[in-house]
mmCIF file of C-alpha atoms in Angstrom:
data_model
loop_
_atom_site.group_PDB
_atom_site.id
_atom_site.type_symbol
_atom_site.label_atom_id
_atom_site.label_comp_id
_atom_site.label_asym_id
_atom_site.label_seq_id
_atom_site.Cartn_x
_atom_site.Cartn_y
_atom_site.Cartn_z
ATOM 1 C CA MET A 1 -60.577 -32.577 34.251
ATOM 2 C CA LEU A 2 -58.612 -34.544 31.570
ATOM 3 C CA PRO A 3 -58.387 -31.406 29.064
ATOM 4 C CA ARG A 4 -57.128 -29.215 32.201
ATOM 5 C CA ARG A 5 -54.143 -31.675 32.888
ATOM 6 C CA ILE A 6 -52.985 -31.581 29.124
ATOM 7 C CA ALA A 7 -53.167 -28.021 29.275
ATOM 8 C CA ILE A 8 -51.319 -27.827 32.463
ATOM 9 C CA ILE A 9 -48.983 -30.047 30.984
ATOM 10 C CA PHE A 10 -48.346 -28.307 27.799
ATOM 11 C CA SER A 11 -47.505 -25.202 29.550
ATOM 12 C CA ILE A 12 -45.025 -26.691 31.585
ATOM 13 C CA ALA A 13 -43.281 -27.999 28.325
ATOM 14 C CA ALA A 14 -43.453 -24.553 27.378
ATOM 15 C CA VAL A 15 -41.827 -22.771 29.798
ATOM 16 C CA PHE A 16 -38.372 -25.278 29.147
ATOM 17 C CA LEU A 17 -38.735 -24.192 25.650
ATOM 18 C CA LEU A 18 -38.536 -20.154 26.414
ATOM 19 C CA THR A 19 -35.107 -18.500 25.548
ATOM 20 C CA GLY A 20 -32.604 -18.298 28.420
ATOM 21 C CA CYS A 21 -29.818 -16.389 29.018
ATOM 22 C CA TRP A 22 -26.933 -19.085 28.245
ATOM 23 C CA ASP A 23 -25.422 -16.709 25.573
ATOM 24 C CA LYS A 24 -25.482 -13.442 27.601
ATOM 25 C CA ALA A 25 -22.454 -11.329 27.741
ATOM 26 C CA GLU A 26 -21.613 -8.979 30.775
ATOM 27 C CA LEU A 27 -21.305 -5.004 30.121
ATOM 28 C CA VAL A 28 -17.899 -5.285 31.508
ATOM 29 C CA GLU A 29 -16.917 -7.739 28.296
ATOM 30 C CA TYR A 30 -17.547 -5.014 25.985
ATOM 31 C CA GLY A 31 -15.606 -1.421 25.291
ATOM 32 C CA TYR A 32 -17.865 1.203 23.430
ATOM 33 C CA ALA A 33 -16.566 2.657 20.558
ATOM 34 C CA GLN A 34 -16.788 6.223 20.033
ATOM 35 C CA ALA A 35 -14.731 6.986 16.881
ATOM 36 C CA VAL A 36 -12.348 4.826 14.538
ATOM 37 C CA ALA A 37 -9.443 6.261 12.466
ATOM 38 C CA VAL A 38 -7.813 4.470 9.541
ATOM 39 C CA ASP A 39 -4.340 4.968 7.962
ATOM 40 C CA LEU A 40 -2.116 3.143 5.728
ATOM 41 C CA GLY A 41 0.564 1.561 7.630
ATOM 42 C CA GLU A 42 3.831 -0.190 6.378
ATOM 43 C CA GLY A 43 3.643 -3.065 3.844
ATOM 44 C CA GLY A 44 -0.153 -2.041 2.867
ATOM 45 C CA GLU A 45 -1.250 -2.794 6.386
ATOM 46 C CA LEU A 46 -4.143 -0.949 7.927
ATOM 47 C CA ASN A 47 -3.190 0.977 10.822
ATOM 48 C CA LEU A 48 -6.598 1.107 13.219
ATOM 49 C CA THR A 49 -6.969 3.655 16.313
ATOM 50 C CA THR A 50 -10.253 3.262 18.083
ATOM 51 C CA LEU A 51 -11.355 5.602 20.768
ATOM 52 C CA PHE A 52 -13.566 4.235 23.410
ATOM 53 C CA TYR A 53 -15.572 5.664 25.947
ATOM 54 C CA ASN A 54 -14.560 5.603 29.406
ATOM 55 C CA PRO A 55 -17.079 5.197 32.160
ATOM 56 C CA SER A 56 -14.980 5.705 35.064
ATOM 57 C CA GLY A 57 -14.270 8.792 33.850
ATOM 58 C CA SER A 58 -17.804 10.526 33.417
ATOM 59 C CA GLY A 59 -17.774 11.954 37.140
ATOM 60 C CA GLU A 60 -15.961 14.585 38.860
ATOM 61 C CA THR A 61 -15.905 15.140 42.596
ATOM 62 C CA PRO A 62 -14.742 18.530 43.889
ATOM 63 C CA GLY A 63 -11.670 18.623 45.692
ATOM 64 C CA ALA A 64 -10.852 15.041 44.558
ATOM 65 C CA ALA A 65 -7.751 14.093 42.382
ATOM 66 C CA LYS A 66 -7.990 14.648 38.711
ATOM 67 C CA PRO A 67 -10.224 12.215 36.991
ATOM 68 C CA PRO A 68 -9.524 9.669 34.347
ATOM 69 C CA PRO A 69 -9.916 10.787 30.701
ATOM 70 C CA LYS A 70 -13.296 10.238 29.289
ATOM 71 C CA GLY A 71 -11.575 8.785 25.975
ATOM 72 C CA ILE A 72 -9.276 5.826 25.687
ATOM 73 C CA THR A 73 -7.559 5.116 22.527
ATOM 74 C CA ILE A 74 -6.417 1.710 21.278
ATOM 75 C CA ARG A 75 -4.103 1.213 18.395
ATOM 76 C CA THR A 76 -4.245 -2.424 16.174
ATOM 77 C CA LYS A 77 -3.130 -3.155 12.960
ATOM 78 C CA GLY A 78 -3.686 -5.918 10.163
ATOM 79 C CA LYS A 79 -3.983 -6.914 6.735
ATOM 80 C CA SER A 80 -7.908 -6.168 6.895
ATOM 81 C CA LEU A 81 -10.074 -3.917 8.832
ATOM 82 C CA ASN A 82 -11.562 -6.942 10.225
ATOM 83 C CA GLU A 83 -8.487 -8.311 11.478
ATOM 84 C CA ALA A 84 -7.677 -4.880 13.178
ATOM 85 C CA ILE A 85 -10.627 -4.939 14.911
ATOM 86 C CA GLU A 86 -10.496 -8.552 16.102
ATOM 87 C CA ASP A 87 -6.910 -7.826 17.704
ATOM 88 C CA ILE A 88 -8.559 -5.082 19.949
ATOM 89 C CA PRO A 89 -9.360 -7.607 23.060
ATOM 90 C CA ILE A 90 -5.360 -8.433 22.835
ATOM 91 C CA HIS A 91 -4.609 -4.579 24.044
ATOM 92 C CA PHE A 92 -7.849 -3.387 25.544
ATOM 93 C CA GLY A 93 -9.158 -6.758 27.629
ATOM 94 C CA ARG A 94 -12.415 -6.290 26.181
ATOM 95 C CA LYS A 95 -14.276 -6.734 22.558
ATOM 96 C CA ALA A 96 -14.963 -3.787 20.802
ATOM 97 C CA LYS A 97 -18.777 -2.658 20.290
ATOM 98 C CA LEU A 98 -18.989 -0.571 17.232
ATOM 99 C CA ASP A 99 -22.683 0.211 17.385
ATOM 100 C CA HIS A 100 -22.076 3.417 19.162
ATOM 101 C CA MET A 101 -19.562 4.837 16.788
ATOM 102 C CA ARG A 102 -20.151 8.856 16.163
ATOM 103 C CA VAL A 103 -17.646 9.231 13.130
ATOM 104 C CA LEU A 104 -15.100 7.221 11.134
ATOM 105 C CA ILE A 105 -11.943 9.176 10.006
ATOM 106 C CA LEU A 106 -10.199 7.956 6.912
ATOM 107 C CA GLY A 107 -6.276 8.946 6.461
ATOM 108 C CA GLU A 108 -5.619 10.991 3.668
ATOM 109 C CA GLU A 109 -2.658 8.707 2.402
ATOM 110 C CA LEU A 110 -4.931 5.716 2.563
ATOM 111 C CA THR A 111 -7.620 7.121 0.519
ATOM 112 C CA ARG A 112 -5.487 8.416 -2.216
ATOM 113 C CA GLN A 113 -3.357 5.113 -2.577
ATOM 114 C CA GLN A 114 -5.800 2.160 -1.665
ATOM 115 C CA GLY A 115 -9.225 3.891 -1.879
ATOM 116 C CA VAL A 116 -12.227 3.605 0.239
ATOM 117 C CA GLU A 117 -14.215 0.618 -1.274
ATOM 118 C CA ASP A 118 -12.790 -2.324 0.312
ATOM 119 C CA LEU A 119 -13.436 -0.576 3.687
ATOM 120 C CA LEU A 120 -16.912 0.226 2.824
ATOM 121 C CA ASP A 121 -17.444 -3.215 1.761
ATOM 122 C CA PHE A 122 -16.844 -4.476 5.655
ATOM 123 C CA LEU A 123 -18.447 -1.489 7.072
ATOM 124 C CA MET A 124 -21.698 -1.923 4.951
ATOM 125 C CA ARG A 125 -21.911 -5.687 5.594
ATOM 126 C CA ASP A 126 -21.395 -5.571 9.296
ATOM 127 C CA ASN A 127 -24.547 -5.507 10.889
ATOM 128 C CA GLU A 128 -23.579 -4.217 14.285
ATOM 129 C CA ILE A 129 -22.288 -0.989 12.539
ATOM 130 C CA ARG A 130 -25.155 1.916 12.252
ATOM 131 C CA LYS A 131 -25.113 3.404 8.603
ATOM 132 C CA THR A 132 -25.788 6.889 9.936
ATOM 133 C CA ILE A 133 -22.185 7.516 11.272
ATOM 134 C CA LEU A 134 -20.664 10.329 9.826
ATOM 135 C CA VAL A 135 -17.459 9.737 7.831
ATOM 136 C CA LEU A 136 -14.330 12.502 7.730
ATOM 137 C CA ILE A 137 -11.280 12.312 5.499
ATOM 138 C CA ALA A 138 -8.064 13.697 7.382
ATOM 139 C CA GLU A 139 -4.870 15.638 6.430
ATOM 140 C CA GLY A 140 -2.265 13.666 7.472
ATOM 141 C CA LYS A 141 -2.559 10.887 9.909
ATOM 142 C CA ALA A 142 -6.327 10.285 10.737
ATOM 143 C CA GLY A 143 -5.295 8.376 14.311
ATOM 144 C CA GLU A 144 -3.658 11.542 15.557
ATOM 145 C CA TYR A 145 -7.088 13.214 15.320
ATOM 146 C CA LEU A 146 -8.362 11.181 18.435
ATOM 147 C CA GLU A 147 -5.682 12.227 20.731
ATOM 148 C CA ILE A 148 -6.828 15.684 20.544
ATOM 149 C CA LYS A 149 -8.710 16.977 23.665
ATOM 150 C CA PRO A 150 -12.057 17.882 22.886
ATOM 151 C CA PHE A 151 -13.434 21.513 23.487
ATOM 152 C CA ILE A 152 -16.739 20.753 24.982
ATOM 153 C CA GLU A 153 -18.157 17.376 23.989
ATOM 154 C CA ASN A 154 -17.182 14.254 26.364
ATOM 155 C CA THR A 155 -15.033 12.654 23.594
ATOM 156 C CA ILE A 156 -13.368 14.099 20.718
ATOM 157 C CA GLY A 157 -15.240 11.506 18.372
ATOM 158 C CA GLN A 158 -18.747 13.076 19.669
ATOM 159 C CA GLN A 159 -16.957 16.737 19.026
ATOM 160 C CA LEU A 160 -15.786 15.629 15.500
ATOM 161 C CA ARG A 161 -19.308 14.605 14.618
ATOM 162 C CA ARG A 162 -20.639 17.949 15.905
ATOM 163 C CA MET A 163 -18.130 19.864 13.931
ATOM 164 C CA GLU A 164 -19.253 18.162 10.635
ATOM 165 C CA GLU A 165 -23.040 18.658 11.383
ATOM 166 C CA ALA A 166 -22.495 22.436 12.410
ATOM 167 C CA SER A 167 -20.614 23.253 9.743
ATOM 168 C CA ALA A 168 -22.918 21.777 7.284
ATOM 169 C CA LYS A 169 -25.821 23.168 8.965
ATOM 170 C CA PHE A 170 -25.065 26.811 9.715
ATOM 171 C CA SER A 171 -22.126 27.675 7.732
ATOM 172 C CA SER A 172 -22.137 25.394 4.368
ATOM 173 C CA LYS A 173 -18.476 24.960 4.335
ATOM 174 C CA THR A 174 -18.417 21.522 4.433
ATOM 175 C CA SER A 175 -20.937 18.474 3.538
ATOM 176 C CA LYS A 176 -22.518 16.087 6.104
ATOM 177 C CA VAL A 177 -22.102 12.585 4.451
ATOM 178 C CA PRO A 178 -23.606 9.609 6.520
ATOM 179 C CA LEU A 179 -21.683 6.365 5.752
ATOM 180 C CA LEU A 180 -24.965 5.083 3.587
ATOM 181 C CA ASP A 181 -24.574 8.155 1.601
ATOM 182 C CA LEU A 182 -20.989 7.697 0.882
ATOM 183 C CA ALA A 183 -21.533 3.809 -0.508
ATOM 184 C CA LEU A 184 -24.612 5.426 -2.487
ATOM 185 C CA GLN A 185 -22.408 7.709 -4.087
ATOM 186 C CA LEU A 186 -19.634 5.268 -4.730
ATOM 187 C CA LYS A 187 -22.323 2.980 -6.434
ATOM 188 C CA SER A 188 -23.590 6.087 -8.718
ATOM 189 C CA GLU A 189 -23.029 5.627 -12.534
ATOM 190 C CA THR A 190 -20.503 8.709 -12.086
ATOM 191 C CA LYS A 191 -18.753 7.182 -9.344
ATOM 192 C CA VAL A 192 -17.560 10.684 -7.915
ATOM 193 C CA THR A 193 -17.642 11.206 -4.285
ATOM 194 C CA THR A 194 -17.679 14.219 -2.018
ATOM 195 C CA VAL A 195 -16.542 13.714 1.677
ATOM 196 C CA PRO A 196 -16.003 16.211 4.546
ATOM 197 C CA TYR A 197 -12.330 17.288 5.123
ATOM 198 C CA VAL A 198 -10.715 17.700 8.653
ATOM 199 C CA PHE A 199 -7.067 19.410 8.967
ATOM 200 C CA LYS A 200 -5.253 20.672 12.059
ATOM 201 C CA ASP A 201 -3.973 24.457 12.452
ATOM 202 C CA LYS A 202 -0.463 24.392 11.919
ATOM 203 C CA ASP A 203 0.777 26.359 14.789
ATOM 204 C CA SER A 204 -1.604 24.519 17.482
ATOM 205 C CA ASP A 205 -3.527 21.208 17.740
ATOM 206 C CA GLU A 206 -6.750 22.984 16.785
ATOM 207 C CA ILE A 207 -8.958 21.281 14.113
ATOM 208 C CA SER A 208 -11.391 22.439 11.702
ATOM 209 C CA THR A 209 -13.736 20.858 9.716
ATOM 210 C CA ALA A 210 -13.961 22.772 6.353
ATOM 211 C CA GLY A 211 -13.834 21.911 2.355
ATOM 212 C CA VAL A 212 -14.516 18.627 0.749
ATOM 213 C CA ALA A 213 -12.228 15.934 -0.624
ATOM 214 C CA LEU A 214 -13.054 14.743 -4.316
ATOM 215 C CA LEU A 215 -12.924 11.063 -4.784
ATOM 216 C CA LYS A 216 -13.166 9.492 -8.173
ATOM 217 C CA GLU A 217 -13.882 5.732 -8.061
ATOM 218 C CA GLY A 218 -13.198 5.410 -4.252
ATOM 219 C CA LYS A 219 -9.748 7.078 -4.605
ATOM 220 C CA MET A 220 -9.040 10.673 -3.424
ATOM 221 C CA VAL A 221 -7.894 13.256 -6.332
ATOM 222 C CA ASP A 222 -4.849 15.690 -5.584
ATOM 223 C CA ALA A 223 -6.813 18.870 -5.132
ATOM 224 C CA ILE A 224 -9.332 19.932 -2.094
ATOM 225 C CA MET A 225 -12.229 21.971 -2.826
ATOM 226 C CA GLN A 226 -11.480 24.749 -0.439
ATOM 227 C CA PRO A 227 -14.526 26.163 1.834
ATOM 228 C CA VAL A 228 -15.626 29.239 -0.375
ATOM 229 C CA ASP A 229 -16.079 26.862 -3.357
ATOM 230 C CA THR A 230 -17.857 24.046 -1.144
ATOM 231 C CA GLN A 231 -20.568 26.613 -0.677
ATOM 232 C CA ALA A 232 -21.232 26.955 -4.679
ATOM 233 C CA LEU A 233 -20.881 23.018 -4.790
ATOM 234 C CA LEU A 234 -23.637 22.529 -2.357
ATOM 235 C CA MET A 235 -25.819 25.031 -3.900
ATOM 236 C CA LEU A 236 -25.464 23.163 -7.012
ATOM 237 C CA LEU A 237 -26.004 19.736 -5.332
ATOM 238 C CA GLY A 238 -29.215 21.324 -3.711
ATOM 239 C CA LYS A 239 -27.620 20.716 -0.135
ATOM 240 C CA TYR A 240 -27.008 24.027 0.835
ATOM 241 C CA SER A 241 -28.366 24.903 4.444
ATOM 242 C CA LYS A 242 -27.337 28.320 5.802
ATOM 243 C CA GLY A 243 -24.317 30.456 5.213
ATOM 244 C CA VAL A 244 -23.022 33.744 4.335
ATOM 245 C CA VAL A 245 -21.866 34.840 0.773
ATOM 246 C CA GLU A 246 -19.381 37.664 0.580
ATOM 247 C CA ILE A 247 -20.225 40.034 -2.128
ATOM 248 C CA ALA A 248 -17.607 42.943 -2.713
ATOM 249 C CA ASP A 249 -16.379 45.739 -0.363
ATOM 250 C CA LYS A 250 -16.936 43.808 2.806
ATOM 251 C CA GLU A 251 -20.395 43.369 2.072
ATOM 252 C CA SER A 252 -22.299 40.198 2.827
ATOM 253 C CA PHE A 253 -25.748 38.583 2.162
ATOM 254 C CA GLN A 254 -26.987 35.875 4.851
ATOM 255 C CA VAL A 255 -28.612 32.903 2.865
ATOM 256 C CA LEU A 256 -31.563 31.637 4.871
ATOM 257 C CA SER A 257 -32.884 28.948 2.285
ATOM 258 C CA ALA A 258 -31.717 27.634 -1.325
ATOM 259 C CA LYS A 259 -33.725 25.275 -3.579
ATOM 260 C CA THR A 260 -31.961 24.093 -6.850
ATOM 261 C CA LYS A 261 -33.529 22.503 -9.948
ATOM 262 C CA ILE A 262 -31.577 20.959 -12.323
ATOM 263 C CA THR A 263 -32.526 19.804 -15.804
ATOM 264 C CA THR A 264 -30.501 17.983 -18.489
ATOM 265 C CA ARG A 265 -30.907 17.199 -22.062
ATOM 266 C CA SER A 266 -28.706 15.830 -24.525
ATOM 267 C CA SER A 267 -28.890 16.091 -28.681
ATOM 268 C CA GLY A 268 -26.060 14.204 -30.459
ATOM 269 C CA ASP A 269 -23.028 14.255 -28.409
ATOM 270 C CA ASP A 270 -24.041 17.451 -26.553
ATOM 271 C CA VAL A 271 -25.058 17.922 -23.318
ATOM 272 C CA VAL A 272 -27.033 20.818 -21.522
ATOM 273 C CA ALA A 273 -27.752 21.328 -17.932
ATOM 274 C CA SER A 274 -29.890 23.975 -16.972
ATOM 275 C CA ILE A 275 -29.266 24.996 -13.061
ATOM 276 C CA HIS A 276 -32.044 27.448 -11.415
ATOM 277 C CA ILE A 277 -31.011 28.073 -7.688
ATOM 278 C CA LYS A 278 -33.742 30.302 -5.682
ATOM 279 C CA ILE A 279 -32.424 31.723 -2.641
ATOM 280 C CA THR A 280 -34.292 33.368 0.165
ATOM 281 C CA GLY A 281 -31.870 35.644 2.440
ATOM 282 C CA ALA A 282 -31.104 38.821 4.347
ATOM 283 C CA ILE A 283 -28.717 41.667 3.945
ATOM 284 C CA SER A 284 -25.898 40.674 6.961
ATOM 285 C CA GLU A 285 -23.325 43.522 6.418
ATOM 286 C CA LEU A 286 -23.031 46.744 4.454
ATOM 287 C CA HIS A 287 -20.189 49.538 3.983
ATOM 288 C CA ARG A 288 -20.369 51.248 0.855
ATOM 289 C CA SER A 289 -24.138 50.229 -0.619
ATOM 290 C CA SER A 290 -27.698 51.977 0.707
ATOM 291 C CA VAL A 291 -30.854 49.818 0.725
ATOM 292 C CA THR A 292 -33.164 52.530 1.747
ATOM 293 C CA THR A 293 -35.232 52.494 -1.703
ATOM 294 C CA ARG A 294 -36.591 50.110 -3.689
ATOM 295 C CA ALA A 295 -33.914 50.779 -6.711
ATOM 296 C CA GLU A 296 -31.252 50.555 -3.976
ATOM 297 C CA GLN A 297 -32.516 47.127 -2.911
ATOM 298 C CA ASN A 298 -32.529 45.608 -6.576
ATOM 299 C CA LYS A 299 -29.053 47.100 -7.217
ATOM 300 C CA PHE A 300 -27.634 45.072 -4.222
ATOM 301 C CA THR A 301 -29.722 42.239 -5.465
ATOM 302 C CA GLY A 302 -28.283 42.383 -8.871
ATOM 303 C CA LYS A 303 -24.755 42.558 -7.412
ATOM 304 C CA ALA A 304 -25.569 39.494 -5.300
ATOM 305 C CA GLN A 305 -26.675 37.323 -7.912
ATOM 306 C CA ASP A 306 -23.960 38.343 -10.410
ATOM 307 C CA LYS A 307 -21.206 37.205 -7.621
ATOM 308 C CA LEU A 308 -23.127 34.081 -6.757
ATOM 309 C CA GLN A 309 -23.428 33.179 -10.338
ATOM 310 C CA ALA A 310 -19.738 33.706 -10.687
ATOM 311 C CA ASP A 311 -18.738 31.563 -7.986
ATOM 312 C CA LEU A 312 -21.202 28.748 -9.364
ATOM 313 C CA ARG A 313 -19.689 29.128 -12.754
ATOM 314 C CA LYS A 314 -15.897 29.083 -11.021
ATOM 315 C CA THR A 315 -16.887 25.618 -9.280
ATOM 316 C CA ILE A 316 -18.233 24.209 -12.548
ATOM 317 C CA THR A 317 -15.320 25.250 -14.635
ATOM 318 C CA TYR A 318 -13.001 23.339 -11.893
ATOM 319 C CA LEU A 319 -14.887 20.272 -12.043
ATOM 320 C CA GLN A 320 -15.031 20.328 -15.995
ATOM 321 C CA LYS A 321 -11.260 21.095 -16.155
ATOM 322 C CA GLU A 322 -10.699 17.664 -13.680
ATOM 323 C CA GLN A 323 -13.440 15.712 -15.382
ATOM 324 C CA LEU A 324 -15.185 15.154 -12.106
ATOM 325 C CA ASP A 325 -18.762 14.817 -12.385
ATOM 326 C CA ALA A 326 -19.639 15.499 -8.645
ATOM 327 C CA LEU A 327 -22.997 16.878 -9.913
ATOM 328 C CA GLY A 328 -24.364 13.972 -10.890
ATOM 329 C CA ILE A 329 -25.277 15.078 -14.418
ATOM 330 C CA GLY A 330 -24.328 11.862 -15.496
ATOM 331 C CA ASN A 331 -26.465 10.047 -13.249
ATOM 332 C CA ARG A 332 -29.353 11.997 -14.886
ATOM 333 C CA VAL A 333 -28.323 11.189 -18.192
ATOM 334 C CA TYR A 334 -28.359 7.328 -17.347
ATOM 335 C CA GLN A 335 -32.173 7.901 -15.674
ATOM 336 C CA GLN A 336 -33.767 9.502 -18.824
ATOM 337 C CA ASN A 337 -31.491 7.663 -21.341
ATOM 338 C CA PRO A 338 -30.007 4.192 -20.137
ATOM 339 C CA ALA A 339 -29.102 3.304 -23.961
ATOM 340 C CA LEU A 340 -27.296 6.560 -24.510
ATOM 341 C CA TRP A 341 -25.620 6.339 -21.029
ATOM 342 C CA LYS A 342 -24.172 3.025 -22.175
ATOM 343 C CA ARG A 343 -22.856 4.365 -24.975
ATOM 344 C CA TRP A 344 -21.291 7.765 -23.288
ATOM 345 C CA LYS A 345 -20.337 5.822 -19.859
ATOM 346 C CA GLY A 346 -16.585 4.749 -20.787
ATOM 347 C CA THR A 347 -15.651 8.493 -22.072
ATOM 348 C CA TRP A 348 -18.060 10.473 -19.640
ATOM 349 C CA GLY A 349 -15.343 12.439 -18.277
ATOM 350 C CA GLY A 350 -14.488 13.975 -21.552
ATOM 351 C CA GLN A 351 -18.360 14.598 -22.288
ATOM 352 C CA PHE A 352 -18.979 16.175 -18.858
ATOM 353 C CA ALA A 353 -15.661 18.553 -19.719
ATOM 354 C CA GLN A 354 -17.604 19.539 -22.793
ATOM 355 C CA ALA A 355 -21.091 20.100 -21.389
ATOM 356 C CA GLU A 356 -22.995 23.473 -21.524
ATOM 357 C CA PHE A 357 -24.182 24.910 -18.231
ATOM 358 C CA ILE A 358 -26.900 27.472 -18.213
ATOM 359 C CA ILE A 359 -27.164 28.963 -14.660
ATOM 360 C CA ALA A 360 -29.964 30.904 -13.169
ATOM 361 C CA VAL A 361 -30.056 33.003 -9.787
ATOM 362 C CA GLU A 362 -32.629 34.485 -8.232
ATOM 363 C CA ILE A 363 -32.545 36.196 -5.177
ATOM 364 C CA ASP A 364 -35.397 37.459 -2.591
ATOM 365 C CA ILE A 365 -34.433 39.665 -0.003
ATOM 366 C CA VAL A 366 -36.703 39.169 3.151
ATOM 367 C CA ASN A 367 -34.708 41.539 5.458
ATOM 368 C CA THR A 368 -32.739 44.629 4.593
ATOM 369 C CA GLY A 369 -31.961 45.946 8.200
ATOM 370 C CA MET A 370 -33.208 48.905 7.302
ATOM 371 C CA GLN A 371 -33.848 49.921 11.176
ATOM 372 C CA ALA A 372 -30.406 50.533 11.108
ATOM 373 C CA GLY A 373 -30.474 53.280 8.947
ATOM 374 C CA ALA A 374 -27.357 54.164 6.707
ATOM 375 C CA PRO A 375 -24.281 52.082 6.934
ATOM 376 C CA LEU A 376 -22.433 53.052 10.099
#
C-alpha cells in the first residue's frame, strides 16, 4: 500500500513540473513576412521594406466590396538590419515573423557600395530565418518591387520566388540561389558569387528575372551577365536544367538535360581546365536545314556543337577579362593542392585570366521531329 501512495505522490509532483503556457504568444501578436527588400539609405542607413501576408484579404465574396490587398508593405530603417526589423512593431503593431519568408531582395546600390556580407552574417545567425529562402539582386530600389501587384500568386513575394524557380528550371536564363548557397559561395576560396537579377520594364511595371549579377568578395561588379550568357555559365557550372539554344538562321535546339565534367591540372605557374559537356536534346525549330537523313542530322548536330562551343568560349573569355573565377577553378586547385593554392591565392585573378580552357561539347539528338516532314 505504501509504494502505491509514494507513486501517486510522485505523479502529482510531476504534473506541476510540466511545461505550461506561461510564455505563450497569440497569433494576433505576429505579422508573417512574405518578402524582405533591403536598400541603401542616407548616411549609410539600411532602408527595409517588409511585405506581410494579410489574412483578412484572403477571401472574396461575390457582390461584396473590393477585398483588401493580400499583401501589406511596412517600411523601416536602421543602422543595422536587426535594428530595422525590431522597429517594425512601431509601425505595424505586430512583431515580424520571418520564418515564412519567400524571397530576399537586395538593392543594386547596396550590393555595389556596402556589399552583402554583413547582411548575410545576421541572416545566417538568426534561427528563425530559413536558409532556403531565395535571393535576388534588383535593378534600382529593391523596395519598389514589393509594391507591384502579382500576376497570379497571392503576394508579390511568392510571385518573385516562382519566377526565379521557373526561369532557372525551364529556360536556364537565371540561376536559383538559396540563402545557404549564397553564404557558401561567399566563403569559398575564390569568393566570386552569382546571384539572380530582377529588373522592371522601362515602359511598364512588368518585372523579369533573367541574367545574373556577379559579386567579388561580397560586392557587385559593374557588368550584369545577360540571359544568353547566363545559359552558357550555368552549363559550365553544371547547373543547367532546360532551355533553348538559338543556332543560326532562326533555327533552335531544345536542351533536355546537360551534364558537365570539369578537371583541372597545374604545372609550374600554368593552369589547364578541361570541360566536357554532354547534352541530350531535340530539334525544336528548322527553317533552312533538313534532317531526314543521318548525314543531315550529323550536319545539324555539328552546327549545334559549334554554336555552343562559341557561346561557352565567349563566357569564359569575359570572366577571364574581368578576372572573375565564377567557375570555381580556384576552389578545385585548393582541393587538389592546398600548398600551391596558398602561394597563388593572392594573385589568383591574374592566374585565372591566363588559364587554358579545353572545351568539348557532345550532343545527342533524341527527337528530330521527322514526323513534320520538310521545314514548313
